[in-house]
Short mmCIF file of C-alpha atoms in Angstrom, two decimals:
data_model
loop_
_atom_site.label_atom_id
_atom_site.label_comp_id
_atom_site.label_asym_id
_atom_site.label_seq_id
_atom_site.Cartn_x
_atom_site.Cartn_y
_atom_site.Cartn_z
CA MET W 16 2.12 -8.66 22.27
CA GLN W 17 0.19 -5.72 20.83
CA PRO W 18 -1.75 -6.43 17.64
CA PHE W 19 -0.37 -3.35 15.85
CA ARG W 20 3.06 -1.81 16.16
CA LYS W 21 3.33 1.68 14.63
CA LEU W 22 6.50 1.95 12.62
CA VAL W 23 5.83 5.34 10.99
CA ASP W 24 3.25 7.91 12.04
CA THR W 25 3.13 11.19 10.14
CA GLN W 26 0.34 13.53 9.12
CA ALA W 27 0.30 11.97 5.65
CA LEU W 28 1.05 8.32 6.36
CA THR W 29 0.88 5.68 9.06
CA ILE W 30 2.67 2.37 8.63
CA SER W 31 1.97 -0.33 11.18
CA TYR W 32 3.07 -3.91 11.55
CA ASP W 33 0.06 -6.14 12.08
CA ASN W 34 1.45 -8.83 14.41
CA PRO W 35 -1.35 -11.42 14.15
CA ASN W 36 -1.34 -11.29 10.35
CA GLU W 37 2.36 -10.57 9.87
CA TRP W 38 1.79 -7.85 7.29
CA LEU W 39 2.21 -4.11 6.91
CA TYR W 40 -0.89 -1.97 7.23
CA ILE W 41 -0.39 1.33 5.43
CA GLU W 42 -2.81 4.25 5.83
CA TRP W 43 -2.45 7.18 3.44
CA LYS W 44 -4.15 10.33 4.76
CA GLY W 45 -5.02 13.76 3.36
CA ASP W 46 -3.46 15.49 0.38
CA HIS W 47 -0.58 13.99 -1.59
CA ASP W 48 1.70 14.99 -4.42
CA LYS W 49 4.72 13.41 -6.10
CA THR W 50 6.97 14.32 -3.17
CA THR W 51 4.78 12.88 -0.43
CA VAL W 52 4.08 9.73 -2.42
CA ARG W 53 7.79 9.22 -3.18
CA THR W 54 8.63 9.77 0.50
CA GLY W 55 5.88 7.35 1.50
CA PHE W 56 7.19 4.68 -0.84
CA GLU W 57 10.70 5.10 0.57
CA LEU W 58 9.34 4.71 4.10
CA ILE W 59 7.45 1.57 3.07
CA LEU W 60 10.61 0.03 1.63
CA ARG W 61 12.57 0.88 4.80
CA CYS W 62 9.89 -0.77 6.94
CA LEU W 63 10.02 -3.88 4.75
CA GLN W 64 13.77 -4.09 5.28
CA ALA W 65 13.21 -4.13 9.03
CA TRP W 66 10.00 -6.22 9.09
CA GLU W 67 9.92 -8.94 6.48
CA CYS W 68 6.37 -9.25 5.20
CA LYS W 69 4.85 -11.17 2.33
CA LYS W 70 1.68 -9.07 2.41
CA ILE W 71 0.67 -5.40 2.50
CA LEU W 72 -2.74 -3.90 3.25
CA ASN W 73 -2.54 -0.49 1.55
CA ASP W 74 -5.43 1.79 2.56
CA SER W 75 -5.97 4.93 0.45
CA SER W 76 -9.54 5.51 1.65
CA GLN W 77 -8.55 8.68 3.53
CA VAL W 78 -6.77 10.36 0.60
CA THR W 79 -8.41 13.70 -0.19
CA SER W 80 -6.31 14.96 -3.10
CA SER W 81 -6.01 13.78 -6.67
CA TRP W 82 -3.39 11.08 -7.16
CA GLU W 83 -3.28 11.47 -10.92
CA VAL W 84 0.04 13.32 -10.80
CA ALA W 85 1.31 11.30 -7.85
CA ALA W 86 0.51 8.06 -9.68
CA GLU W 87 3.39 8.87 -12.02
CA VAL W 88 5.70 7.95 -9.15
CA LEU W 89 4.06 4.54 -8.99
CA ASN W 90 6.15 2.63 -11.49
CA GLN W 91 7.42 -0.86 -12.08
CA ASN W 92 10.59 -0.10 -10.13
CA PHE W 93 8.58 0.36 -6.92
CA PHE W 94 6.85 -2.98 -7.42
CA ASP W 95 10.15 -4.65 -8.28
CA CYS W 96 11.50 -3.34 -4.95
CA LEU W 97 8.49 -4.83 -3.16
CA VAL W 98 9.17 -8.21 -4.77
CA GLN W 99 12.85 -7.97 -3.79
CA GLN W 100 11.67 -7.47 -0.20
CA SER W 101 9.60 -10.73 -0.47
CA VAL W 102 6.18 -9.05 -0.85
CA ARG W 103 3.84 -11.38 -2.72
CA TYR W 104 0.39 -9.78 -2.19
CA VAL W 105 -0.92 -6.24 -1.91
CA ALA W 106 -4.56 -5.52 -1.09
CA TRP W 107 -5.11 -1.88 -2.05
CA VAL W 108 -8.19 0.05 -0.92
CA TYR W 109 -9.21 2.74 -3.39
CA SER W 110 -9.39 6.41 -2.59
CA PRO W 111 -12.99 7.67 -2.77
CA GLN W 112 -12.05 9.94 -5.71
CA TRP W 113 -12.84 8.43 -9.12
CA SER W 114 -9.89 10.14 -10.84
CA ASN W 115 -7.55 8.42 -8.38
CA ARG W 116 -9.01 5.05 -9.24
CA ARG W 117 -8.40 5.54 -12.96
CA ALA W 118 -4.84 6.73 -12.36
CA ILE W 119 -3.94 3.80 -10.11
CA ASP W 120 -5.69 1.23 -12.32
CA ALA W 121 -3.76 2.53 -15.35
CA ARG W 122 -0.46 2.01 -13.53
CA LEU W 123 -1.35 -1.40 -12.15
CA GLN W 124 -2.46 -2.99 -15.42
CA PHE W 125 1.16 -3.78 -16.30
CA VAL W 126 2.22 -5.09 -12.88
CA ALA W 127 2.55 -8.87 -12.76
CA ARG W 128 4.32 -9.12 -9.39
CA PRO W 129 3.50 -8.73 -6.65
CA ILE W 130 -0.17 -9.57 -7.03
CA VAL W 131 -2.03 -6.30 -6.45
CA ILE W 132 -5.81 -6.36 -6.11
CA MET W 133 -7.89 -3.20 -5.72
CA PHE W 134 -10.86 -3.01 -3.33
CA GLU W 135 -13.71 -0.63 -2.59
CA GLU W 136 -13.66 -1.22 1.15
CA LEU W 137 -11.19 -2.16 3.85
CA ALA W 138 -13.08 -5.20 5.17
CA THR W 139 -13.09 -6.91 1.77
CA ALA W 140 -9.41 -6.13 1.23
CA TYR W 141 -8.60 -7.52 4.67
CA ALA W 142 -10.54 -10.73 4.02
CA TRP W 143 -8.85 -11.30 0.64
CA LEU W 144 -5.38 -10.67 2.06
CA LYS W 145 -6.02 -12.92 5.03
CA GLN W 146 -6.81 -15.90 2.79
CA SER W 147 -3.99 -15.22 0.28
CA LEU W 148 -1.20 -17.75 0.49
#
């Protein structure tokens, strides 16, 4: 069995199923706007319907555009959909752009479920998600 199975692979987003850890690994890449973020979220939800996962490793470290506008798409409804798909934990790696961090943090402060923790680096996010029960 291969450790990663690519479920979606586009210029803007790669979604893989991590077999050993039984979670989705999501890599956002390049520039994003409301449309690409909304499309990405829809793809994530479709993957969760096909591959039941309790955890997501969401990596925004390769995002090059500002997510301030795109963060508007990130609302409670998206997180409610994650919970409905049995997601309990999301380890989210920040984009290197400071404005993106503020925008995402502002949206996440009101999210109680799933548990979403932000990280500076992928290795730390991975370690936290691995130990999350």
